[in-house]
Structure formats: C-alpha cells, structure tokens
Short mmCIF file of C-alpha atoms and ligand atoms in Angstrom, two decimals:
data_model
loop_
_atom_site.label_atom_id
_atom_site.label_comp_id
_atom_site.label_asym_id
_atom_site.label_seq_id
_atom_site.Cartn_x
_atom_site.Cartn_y
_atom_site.Cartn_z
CA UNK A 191 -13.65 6.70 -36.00
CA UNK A 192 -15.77 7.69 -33.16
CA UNK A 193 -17.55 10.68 -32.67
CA UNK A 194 -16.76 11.52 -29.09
CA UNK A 195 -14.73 14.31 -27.57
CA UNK A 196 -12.72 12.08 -25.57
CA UNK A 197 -11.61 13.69 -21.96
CA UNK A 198 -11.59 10.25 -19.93
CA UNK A 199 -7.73 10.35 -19.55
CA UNK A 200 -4.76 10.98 -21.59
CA UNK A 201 -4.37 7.38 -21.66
CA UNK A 202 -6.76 7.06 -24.65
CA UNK A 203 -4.43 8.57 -26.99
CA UNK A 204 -3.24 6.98 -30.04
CA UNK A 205 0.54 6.43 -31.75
CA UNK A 206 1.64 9.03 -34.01
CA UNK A 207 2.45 8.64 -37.75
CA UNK A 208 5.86 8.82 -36.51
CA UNK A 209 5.57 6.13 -33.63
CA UNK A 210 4.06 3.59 -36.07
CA UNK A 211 6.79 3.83 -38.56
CA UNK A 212 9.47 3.41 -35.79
CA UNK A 213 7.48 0.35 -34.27
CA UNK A 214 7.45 -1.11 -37.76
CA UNK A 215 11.07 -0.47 -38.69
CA UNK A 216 12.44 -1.37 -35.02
CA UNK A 217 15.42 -3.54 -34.04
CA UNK A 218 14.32 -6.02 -31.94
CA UNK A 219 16.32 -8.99 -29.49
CA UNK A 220 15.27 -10.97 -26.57
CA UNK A 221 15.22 -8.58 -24.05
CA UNK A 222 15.84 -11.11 -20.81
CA UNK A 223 19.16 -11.36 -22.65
CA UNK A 224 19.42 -7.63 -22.32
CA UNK A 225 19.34 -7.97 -26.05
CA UNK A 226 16.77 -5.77 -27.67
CA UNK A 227 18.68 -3.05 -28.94
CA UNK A 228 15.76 -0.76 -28.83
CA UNK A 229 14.56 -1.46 -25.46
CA UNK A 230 18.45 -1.02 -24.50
CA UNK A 231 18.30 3.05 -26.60
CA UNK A 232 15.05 3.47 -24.90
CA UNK A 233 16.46 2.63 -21.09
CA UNK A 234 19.64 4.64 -21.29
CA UNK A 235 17.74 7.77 -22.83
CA UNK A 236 15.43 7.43 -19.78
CA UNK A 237 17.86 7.45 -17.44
CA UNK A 238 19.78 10.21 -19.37
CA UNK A 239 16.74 12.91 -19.55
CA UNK A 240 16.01 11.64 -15.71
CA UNK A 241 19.35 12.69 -14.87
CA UNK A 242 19.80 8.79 -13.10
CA UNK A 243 22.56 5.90 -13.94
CA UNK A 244 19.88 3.62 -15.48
CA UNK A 245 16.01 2.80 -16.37
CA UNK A 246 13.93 -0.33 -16.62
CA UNK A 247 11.06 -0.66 -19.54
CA UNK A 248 8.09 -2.10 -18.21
CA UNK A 249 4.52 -2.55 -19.54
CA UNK A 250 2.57 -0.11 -17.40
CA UNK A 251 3.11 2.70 -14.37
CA UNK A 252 1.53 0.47 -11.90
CA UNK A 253 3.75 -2.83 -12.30
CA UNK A 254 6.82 0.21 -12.38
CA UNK A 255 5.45 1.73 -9.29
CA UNK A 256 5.11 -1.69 -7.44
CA UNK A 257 8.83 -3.12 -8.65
CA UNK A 258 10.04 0.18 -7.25
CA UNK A 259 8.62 -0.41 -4.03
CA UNK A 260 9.32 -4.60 -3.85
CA UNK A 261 12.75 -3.22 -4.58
CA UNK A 262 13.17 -0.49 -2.16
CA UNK A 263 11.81 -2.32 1.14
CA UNK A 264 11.26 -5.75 2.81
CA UNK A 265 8.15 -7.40 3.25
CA UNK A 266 6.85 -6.13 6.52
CA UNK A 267 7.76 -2.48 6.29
CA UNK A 268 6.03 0.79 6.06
CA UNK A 269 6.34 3.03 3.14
CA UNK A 270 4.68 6.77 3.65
CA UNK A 271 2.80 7.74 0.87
CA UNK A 272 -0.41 10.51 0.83
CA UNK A 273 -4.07 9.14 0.89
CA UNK A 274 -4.97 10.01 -2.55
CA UNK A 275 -2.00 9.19 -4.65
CA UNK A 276 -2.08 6.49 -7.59
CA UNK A 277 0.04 3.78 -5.33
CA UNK A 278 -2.57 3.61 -2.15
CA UNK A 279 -5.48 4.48 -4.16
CA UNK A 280 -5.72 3.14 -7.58
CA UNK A 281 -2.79 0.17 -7.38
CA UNK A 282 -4.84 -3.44 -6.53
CA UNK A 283 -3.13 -2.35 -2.87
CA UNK A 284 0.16 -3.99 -4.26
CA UNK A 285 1.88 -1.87 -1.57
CA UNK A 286 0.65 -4.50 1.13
CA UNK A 287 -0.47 -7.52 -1.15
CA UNK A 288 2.89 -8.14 -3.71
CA UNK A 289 5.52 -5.57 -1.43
CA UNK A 290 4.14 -6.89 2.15
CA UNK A 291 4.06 -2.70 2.95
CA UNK A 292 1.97 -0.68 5.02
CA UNK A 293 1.27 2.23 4.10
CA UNK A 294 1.57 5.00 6.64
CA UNK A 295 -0.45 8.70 5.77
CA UNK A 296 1.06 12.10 5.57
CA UNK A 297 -0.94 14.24 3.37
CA UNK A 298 -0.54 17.55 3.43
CA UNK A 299 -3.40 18.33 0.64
CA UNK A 300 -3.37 19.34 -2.66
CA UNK A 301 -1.17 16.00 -3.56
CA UNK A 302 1.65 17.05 -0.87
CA UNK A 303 3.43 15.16 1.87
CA UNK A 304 3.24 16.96 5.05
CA UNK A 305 7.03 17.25 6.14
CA UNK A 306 6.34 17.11 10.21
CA UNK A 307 4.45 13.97 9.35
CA UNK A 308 6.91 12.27 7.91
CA UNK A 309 9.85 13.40 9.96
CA UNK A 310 7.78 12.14 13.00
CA UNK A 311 6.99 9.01 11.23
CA UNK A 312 10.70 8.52 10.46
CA UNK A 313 11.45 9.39 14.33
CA UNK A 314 9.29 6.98 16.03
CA UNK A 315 10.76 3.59 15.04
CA UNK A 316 11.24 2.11 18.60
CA UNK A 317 8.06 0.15 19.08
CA UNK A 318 6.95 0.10 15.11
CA UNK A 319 8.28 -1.67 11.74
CA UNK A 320 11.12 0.04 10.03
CA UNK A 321 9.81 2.91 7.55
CA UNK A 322 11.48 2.00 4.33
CA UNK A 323 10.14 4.36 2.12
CA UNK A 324 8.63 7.51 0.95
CA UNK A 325 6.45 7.73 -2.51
CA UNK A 326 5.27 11.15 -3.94
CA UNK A 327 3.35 11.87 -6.72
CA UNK A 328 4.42 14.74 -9.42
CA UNK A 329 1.48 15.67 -11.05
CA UNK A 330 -0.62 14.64 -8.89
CA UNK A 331 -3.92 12.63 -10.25
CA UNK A 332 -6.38 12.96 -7.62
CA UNK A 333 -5.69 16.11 -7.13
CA UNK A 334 -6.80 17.20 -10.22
CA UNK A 335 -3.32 17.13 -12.16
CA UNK A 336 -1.70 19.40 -9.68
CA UNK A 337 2.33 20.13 -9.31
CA UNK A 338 3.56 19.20 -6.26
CA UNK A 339 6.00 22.31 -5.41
CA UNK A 340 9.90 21.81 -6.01
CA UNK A 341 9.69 23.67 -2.27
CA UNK A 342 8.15 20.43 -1.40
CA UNK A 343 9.80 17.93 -3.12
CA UNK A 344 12.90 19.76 -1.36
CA UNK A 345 11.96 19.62 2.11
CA UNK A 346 10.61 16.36 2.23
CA UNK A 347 14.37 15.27 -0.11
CA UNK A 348 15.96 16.93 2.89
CA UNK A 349 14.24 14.93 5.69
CA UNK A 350 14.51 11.92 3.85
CA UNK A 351 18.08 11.94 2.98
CA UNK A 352 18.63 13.01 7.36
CA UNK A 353 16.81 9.38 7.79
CA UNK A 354 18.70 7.57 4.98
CA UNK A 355 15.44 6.49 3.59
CA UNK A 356 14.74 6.79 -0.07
CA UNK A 357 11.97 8.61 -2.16
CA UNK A 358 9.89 6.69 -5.05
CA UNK A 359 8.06 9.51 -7.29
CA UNK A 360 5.12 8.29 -9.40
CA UNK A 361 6.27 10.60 -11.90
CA UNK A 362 3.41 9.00 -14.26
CA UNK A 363 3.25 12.61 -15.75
CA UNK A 364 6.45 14.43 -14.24
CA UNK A 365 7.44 16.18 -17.87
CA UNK A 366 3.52 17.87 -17.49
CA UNK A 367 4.70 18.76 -14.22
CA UNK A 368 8.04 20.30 -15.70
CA UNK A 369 6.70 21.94 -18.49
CA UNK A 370 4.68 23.75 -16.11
CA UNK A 371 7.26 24.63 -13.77
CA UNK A 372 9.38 25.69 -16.81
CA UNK A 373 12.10 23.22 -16.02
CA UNK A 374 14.55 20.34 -16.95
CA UNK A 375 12.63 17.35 -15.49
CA UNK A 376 15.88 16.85 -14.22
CA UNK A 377 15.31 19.54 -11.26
CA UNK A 378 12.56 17.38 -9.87
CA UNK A 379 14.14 13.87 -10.21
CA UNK A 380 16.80 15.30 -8.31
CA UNK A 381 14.86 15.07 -5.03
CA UNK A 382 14.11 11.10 -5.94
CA UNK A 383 16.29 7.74 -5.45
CA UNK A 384 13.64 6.18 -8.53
CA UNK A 385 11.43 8.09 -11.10
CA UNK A 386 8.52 5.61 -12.62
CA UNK A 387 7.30 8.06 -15.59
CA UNK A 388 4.69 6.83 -18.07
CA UNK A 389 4.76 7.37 -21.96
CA UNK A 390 1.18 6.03 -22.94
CA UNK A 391 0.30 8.75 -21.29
CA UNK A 392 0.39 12.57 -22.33
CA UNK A 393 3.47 11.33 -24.29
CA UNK A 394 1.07 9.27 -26.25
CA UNK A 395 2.90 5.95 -26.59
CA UNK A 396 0.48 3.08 -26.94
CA UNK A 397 1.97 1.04 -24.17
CA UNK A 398 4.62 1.57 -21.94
CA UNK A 399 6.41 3.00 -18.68
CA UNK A 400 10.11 3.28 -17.42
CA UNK A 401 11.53 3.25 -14.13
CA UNK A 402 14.82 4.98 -13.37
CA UNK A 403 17.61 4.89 -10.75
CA UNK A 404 20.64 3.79 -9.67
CA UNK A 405 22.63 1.03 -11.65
CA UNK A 406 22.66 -1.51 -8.62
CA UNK A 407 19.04 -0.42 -7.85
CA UNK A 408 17.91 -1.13 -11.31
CA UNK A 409 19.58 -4.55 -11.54
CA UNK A 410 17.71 -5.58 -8.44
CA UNK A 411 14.23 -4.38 -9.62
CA UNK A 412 14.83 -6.61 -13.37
CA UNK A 413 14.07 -8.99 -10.63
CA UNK A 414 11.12 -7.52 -9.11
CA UNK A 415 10.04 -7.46 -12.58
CA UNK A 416 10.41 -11.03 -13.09
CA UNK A 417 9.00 -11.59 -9.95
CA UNK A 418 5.52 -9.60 -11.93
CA UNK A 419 5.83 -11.40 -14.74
CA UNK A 420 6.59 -8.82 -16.66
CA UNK A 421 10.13 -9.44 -18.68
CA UNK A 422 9.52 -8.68 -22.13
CA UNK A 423 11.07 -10.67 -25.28
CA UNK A 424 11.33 -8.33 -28.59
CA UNK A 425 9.66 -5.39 -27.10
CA UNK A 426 11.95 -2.98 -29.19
CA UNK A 427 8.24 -3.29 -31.13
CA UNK A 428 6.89 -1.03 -28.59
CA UNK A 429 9.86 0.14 -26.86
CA UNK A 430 10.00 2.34 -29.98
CA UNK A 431 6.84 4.42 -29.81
CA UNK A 432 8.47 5.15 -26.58
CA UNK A 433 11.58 6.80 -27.76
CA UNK A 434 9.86 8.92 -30.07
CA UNK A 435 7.42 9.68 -27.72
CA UNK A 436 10.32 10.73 -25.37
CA UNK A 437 12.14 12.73 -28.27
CA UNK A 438 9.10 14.44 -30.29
CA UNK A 439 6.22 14.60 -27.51
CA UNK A 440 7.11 16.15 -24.72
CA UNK A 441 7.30 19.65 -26.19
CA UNK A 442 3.88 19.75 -26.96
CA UNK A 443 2.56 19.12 -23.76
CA UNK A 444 2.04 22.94 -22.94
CA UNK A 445 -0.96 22.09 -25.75
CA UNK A 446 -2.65 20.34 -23.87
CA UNK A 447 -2.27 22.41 -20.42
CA UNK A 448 -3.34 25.32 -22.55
CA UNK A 449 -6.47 23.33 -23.91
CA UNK A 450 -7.17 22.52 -20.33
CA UNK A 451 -7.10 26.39 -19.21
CA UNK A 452 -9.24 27.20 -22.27
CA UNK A 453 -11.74 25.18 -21.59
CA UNK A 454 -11.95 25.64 -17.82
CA UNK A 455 -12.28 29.03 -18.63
CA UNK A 456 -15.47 28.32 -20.68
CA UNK A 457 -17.02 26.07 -18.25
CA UNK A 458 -16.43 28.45 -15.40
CA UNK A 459 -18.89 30.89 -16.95
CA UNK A 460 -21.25 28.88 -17.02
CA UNK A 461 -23.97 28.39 -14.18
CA UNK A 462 -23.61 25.51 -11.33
CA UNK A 463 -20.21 25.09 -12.64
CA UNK A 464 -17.51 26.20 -9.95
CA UNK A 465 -14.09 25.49 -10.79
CA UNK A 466 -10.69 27.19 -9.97
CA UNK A 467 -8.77 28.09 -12.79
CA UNK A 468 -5.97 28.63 -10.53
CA UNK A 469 -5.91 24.78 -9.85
CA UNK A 470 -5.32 24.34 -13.35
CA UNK A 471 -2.12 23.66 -13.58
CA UNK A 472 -1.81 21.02 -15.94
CA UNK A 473 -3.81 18.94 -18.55
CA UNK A 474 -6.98 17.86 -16.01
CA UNK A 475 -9.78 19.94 -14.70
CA UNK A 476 -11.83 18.25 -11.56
CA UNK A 477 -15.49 19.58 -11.56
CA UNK A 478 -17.58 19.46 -8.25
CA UNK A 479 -21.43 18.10 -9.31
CA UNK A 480 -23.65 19.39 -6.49
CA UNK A 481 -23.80 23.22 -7.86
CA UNK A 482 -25.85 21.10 -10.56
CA UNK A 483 -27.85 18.96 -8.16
CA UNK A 484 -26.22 15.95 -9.53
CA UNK A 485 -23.95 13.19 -8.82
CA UNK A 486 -21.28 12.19 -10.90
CA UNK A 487 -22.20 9.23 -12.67
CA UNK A 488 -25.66 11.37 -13.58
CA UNK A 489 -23.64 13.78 -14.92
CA UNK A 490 -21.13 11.28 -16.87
CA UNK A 491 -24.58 10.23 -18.52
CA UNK A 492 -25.79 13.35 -19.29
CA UNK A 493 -22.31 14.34 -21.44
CA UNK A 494 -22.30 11.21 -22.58
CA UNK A 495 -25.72 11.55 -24.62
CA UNK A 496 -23.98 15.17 -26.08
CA UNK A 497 -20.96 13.07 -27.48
CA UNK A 498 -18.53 13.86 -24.64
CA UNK A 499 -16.68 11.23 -22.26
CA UNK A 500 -15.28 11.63 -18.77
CA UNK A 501 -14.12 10.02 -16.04
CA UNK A 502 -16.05 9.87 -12.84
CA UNK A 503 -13.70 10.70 -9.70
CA UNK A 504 -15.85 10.17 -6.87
CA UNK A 505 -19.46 10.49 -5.98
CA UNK A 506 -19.93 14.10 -7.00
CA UNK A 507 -16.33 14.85 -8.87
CA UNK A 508 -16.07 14.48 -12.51
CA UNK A 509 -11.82 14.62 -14.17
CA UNK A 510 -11.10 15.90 -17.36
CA UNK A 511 -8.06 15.74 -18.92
CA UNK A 512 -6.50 16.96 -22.23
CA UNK A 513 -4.66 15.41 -24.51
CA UNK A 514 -2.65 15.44 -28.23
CA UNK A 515 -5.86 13.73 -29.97
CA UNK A 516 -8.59 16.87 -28.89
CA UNK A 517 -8.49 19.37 -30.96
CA UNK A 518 -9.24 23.34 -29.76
CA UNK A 519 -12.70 22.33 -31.61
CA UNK A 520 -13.35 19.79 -29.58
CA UNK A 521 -12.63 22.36 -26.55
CA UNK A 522 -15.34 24.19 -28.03
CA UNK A 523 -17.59 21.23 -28.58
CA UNK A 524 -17.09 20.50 -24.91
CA UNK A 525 -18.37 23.37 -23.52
CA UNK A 526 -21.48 23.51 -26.02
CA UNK A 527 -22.32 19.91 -24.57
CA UNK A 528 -21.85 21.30 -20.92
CA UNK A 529 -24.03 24.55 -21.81
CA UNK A 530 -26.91 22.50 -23.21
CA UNK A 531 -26.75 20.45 -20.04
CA UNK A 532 -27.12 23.52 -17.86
CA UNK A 533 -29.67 24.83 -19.87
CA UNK A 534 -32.15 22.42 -19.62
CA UNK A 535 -31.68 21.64 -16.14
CA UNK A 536 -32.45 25.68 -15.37
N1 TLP B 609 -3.86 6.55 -14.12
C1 TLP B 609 -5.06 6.32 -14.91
C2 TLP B 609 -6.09 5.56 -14.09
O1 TLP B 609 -5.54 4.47 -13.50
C3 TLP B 609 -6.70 6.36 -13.02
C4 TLP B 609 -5.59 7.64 -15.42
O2 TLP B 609 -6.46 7.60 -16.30
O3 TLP B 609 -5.13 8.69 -14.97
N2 TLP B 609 0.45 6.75 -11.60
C5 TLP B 609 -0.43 7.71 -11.91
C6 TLP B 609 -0.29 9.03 -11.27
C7 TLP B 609 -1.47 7.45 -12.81
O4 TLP B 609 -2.34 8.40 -13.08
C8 TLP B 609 -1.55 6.18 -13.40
C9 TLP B 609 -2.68 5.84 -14.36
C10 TLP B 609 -0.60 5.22 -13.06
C11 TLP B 609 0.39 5.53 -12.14
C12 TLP B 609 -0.65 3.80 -13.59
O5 TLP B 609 -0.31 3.70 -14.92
P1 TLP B 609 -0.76 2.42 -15.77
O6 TLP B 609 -2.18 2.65 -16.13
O7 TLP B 609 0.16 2.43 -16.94
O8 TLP B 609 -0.58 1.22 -14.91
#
C-alpha cells in the first residue's frame, strides 16, 4: 500500500469489495456475438438511467468519444467543440486523425459553448464543409470540474435541433454533474443525441466506459468500434464492476464534492493560495502557482516530497480531484503538506 494522498485524478481509484466479487462470479459470452450476458445487463441499464434506446461498452471514454464522432459525421466534416474540452485537447486529435473532422471553436468559457457561435457556424455552410456535429462536455475537466448549466445545454439543444445537427456530450463525469445540480442525469442527456459516460472514473470501476443513443445509432457505432479495435470477447469480467459501479456508486459522489469543498476551504486560508470556492462545484479544485512564485511542475515536486500527488494542468495550474479512496484524513493531510510548503517558502 502506498503512502500517498492520491489527488492525480479519480481515475486512480480501485474496485470495491463488491465489484471484485461480481467480476469473479460474472456470466460471461463472446460479446461480438452480442453474447455476454453481462455486458448485454450492463448496456441496457446504461441506456435505461441515460434515458436513451441503447448503450455500447467500450474500454475507455476516449475510444467512446471518438466512435461517437466516426459515427455521427463523414470524413471531411467539421464538428464544433470548445478549446479546452477532453475531445480537442486530450484525445491523440482523433477528431481529425481516425474521424477526418475539423474541429471548429465556440467557447464561451468556463467549459460552455457560446450559442451565437455556433448558430453562426451552423449558418454559414455555403463556401465551407458541412458542420456535422456539436460535442459538449458535462463536467467539464479543464475547467476545473465545472457544470456546464442545463440553461446551456438548453440553448445550444435548441439551436442544434433548428439545424438538424446532433450533440455528442463527453459526459465522462455527467452523474458528478447531476448530483450537483440535484437531478436525474436524465435531465441533462435530454439535450444530447449520444452520452459517452465513464465508470473508472468517480464511479470507481477499474476499466470501462459506455456510450448511449439511439438503437440504429448504436448499431452503427459497434462498427466504429470494430473499426478501433476495440470489440471485446467475455468482458462480462469487467463489464461487471461496471454495473455495480452504476447501481451502488453514484450516490456517494456528493462525498467526494464535499471533500473537494473541504479542502478548498483549507487551502484558501492559506497564503499565495487563491482559489474560488465558488468554482467548486464538483470533485476537482484547479490552483493557480504564481501567488507562490512557482510553476507547476515545481510545485508537483514540492507535494510530492510531503506524500501528496497531483496532476499538473498547465504551466502554472495544478488539478485536484477527489475521490472514494481519500479519506476526510487525507483532506487534512493535504492541507498540512500544502501549509508546510508555504511556510518555508515565507
Ligand atoms: N481524463 C483523464 C485524463 O485524460 C486527463 C483525467 O484524469 O481526468 N472525457 C473526459 C472529460 C475526461 O476527463 C477523460 C479522462 C476522458 C474523456 C477519457 O477517458 P479515458 O481515460 O477512459 O479514455
């Protein structure tokens, strides 16, 4: 067991007692038969707490995200997206190399779209490719785990459905984003066409995403999955973390976003370190170096020696995130580690 207090990502978290028990005692088939009867109860409870006709299990949020968007559009298309989200920024820039898309900006901060962006983007088609697509992101990563707005989701839903073009979310962590909203996740997917969501995330599955839609849209992404090499044989192994991760995990998420407020909290008392609790509004905290007269990495360094990891986010932004395997101790250990730091820089 290590002794770090672990805040890289919610990624790092392990199965449950619970998950292992149900990956051990799982029905499996060949899933390319559509055979594996636990891959088959995982897909149609998907697509039942998504509120959509039918889901796809596939081995991570990025090859989910990218069969959305092979599925979606042609090669040679534009798909609107914002500048920070998880597709443009963090995805091997599948968009253009496995879709053929280019990606066209509307960012309206704070992990938005901007919705006169992308109604003039959809009006001006004479002399430009067709645009395809539109991809949100609900919480939003880069912006420091932020909800996108239902208001938002909305008005861009509207615009989109005037143009007849549809909306991918890279809902990677869309049940933080509706336990914060205090909602059925149902009342955001219902301004989507597709849903990716991820469960080795918060939901702390060890592997594992889903991708949800329409019946005849799913049947044409299996392909797009093929296409990625990523059809599974007796993945019910996995496939069952996910249900239980689905069934037993979501409810606790409000655990983490309160673990996340508590220790922003802390840290904001502190000197050189600014943050805005108000932009707290899920399970990640994004800390600005230069009050400290440090960059990032420096900083990542620094923790590290006091037993704490974190992710760096750019040259002088540091992410934090919360999740089911740190304990309100190691909330406390946390901010020890960053009070030390400040005290012997001052
Ligand atoms: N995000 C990871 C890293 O890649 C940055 C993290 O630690 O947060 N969409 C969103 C919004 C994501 O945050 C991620 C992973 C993905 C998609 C991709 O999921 P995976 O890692 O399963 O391909």
């Amino acid at each position: 067991m290590s002794n770090f207090v672990d805040l890289r990502s919610d990624t790092v978290t392990k199965p449950t007692p619970k998950m292992r028990e149900a990956m051990m005692k799982a029905e499996v088939g060949d899933d390319c038969y559509g055979e594996d009867p636990t891959v088959n109860a995982l897909e149609e409870l998907a697509a039942q707490k998504l509120g959509k006709e039918a889901a796809m299990y596939v081995p991570t949020g990025t090859m989910g995200n990218t069969a959305a968007i092979m599925t979606h559009i042609q090669s040679g298309e534009m798909v609107i997206m914002d500048s920070e989200c998880h597709i443009y920024y963090y995805e091997m820039a599948n968009v253009s190399s496995l879709a053929g898309a280019m990606p066209l900006l509307a960012s309206a901060g704070e992990g938005c779209l901007d919705p006169d962006k992308v109604e003039s983007y959809l009006l001006n088609t004479r002399h430009r490719p067709k645009t395809s697509l539109i991809c949100m992101e609900n919480t939003h990563n880069r912006a420091g785990g932020r909800v996108v707005p239902l208001e938002n989701m909305e008005s861009i839903y509207n615009i989109a459905q005037k143009f007849e073009v549809p909306i991918h979310l890279d809902g990677a962590r869309v049940f933080n984003a509706a336990t914060t909203i205090g909602v059925d996740v149902k009342e955001i997917s219902k301004y989507t066409d597709s849903v990716m969501f991820c469960l080795s995330k918060g939901l702390s599955a060890p592997v594992g995403s889903v991708l949800t839609g329409t019946s005849k849209f799913i049947q044409k992404a299996r392909i797009a999955r093929n296409r990625l090499g990523g059809a599974m044989r007796q993945a019910g192994v996995i496939a069952a973390a996910g249900i239980v991760a689905l069934q037993k995990m979501v409810d606790r998420l409000q655990e983490d976003h309160d673990n996340a407020r508590t220790l922003a909290k802390g840290l904001a008392e502190l000197d050189g370190i600014d943050i805005d609790i108000e932009k707290v509004d899920t399970n990640m905290i994004m800390i600005d170096t230069r009050p400290l007269g440090m960059k990032a990495e420096e900083l990542a360094g620094e923790l590290n020696k006091r037993g704490v990891k974190i992710s760096i986010y750019g040259l002088h932004t540091i992410r934090l995130v919360t999740n089911k395997d740190v304990s309100r101790s190691d909330i406390s250990l946390t901010i020890e580690a960053f009070r030390d730091l400040v005290n012997n820089l001052t």
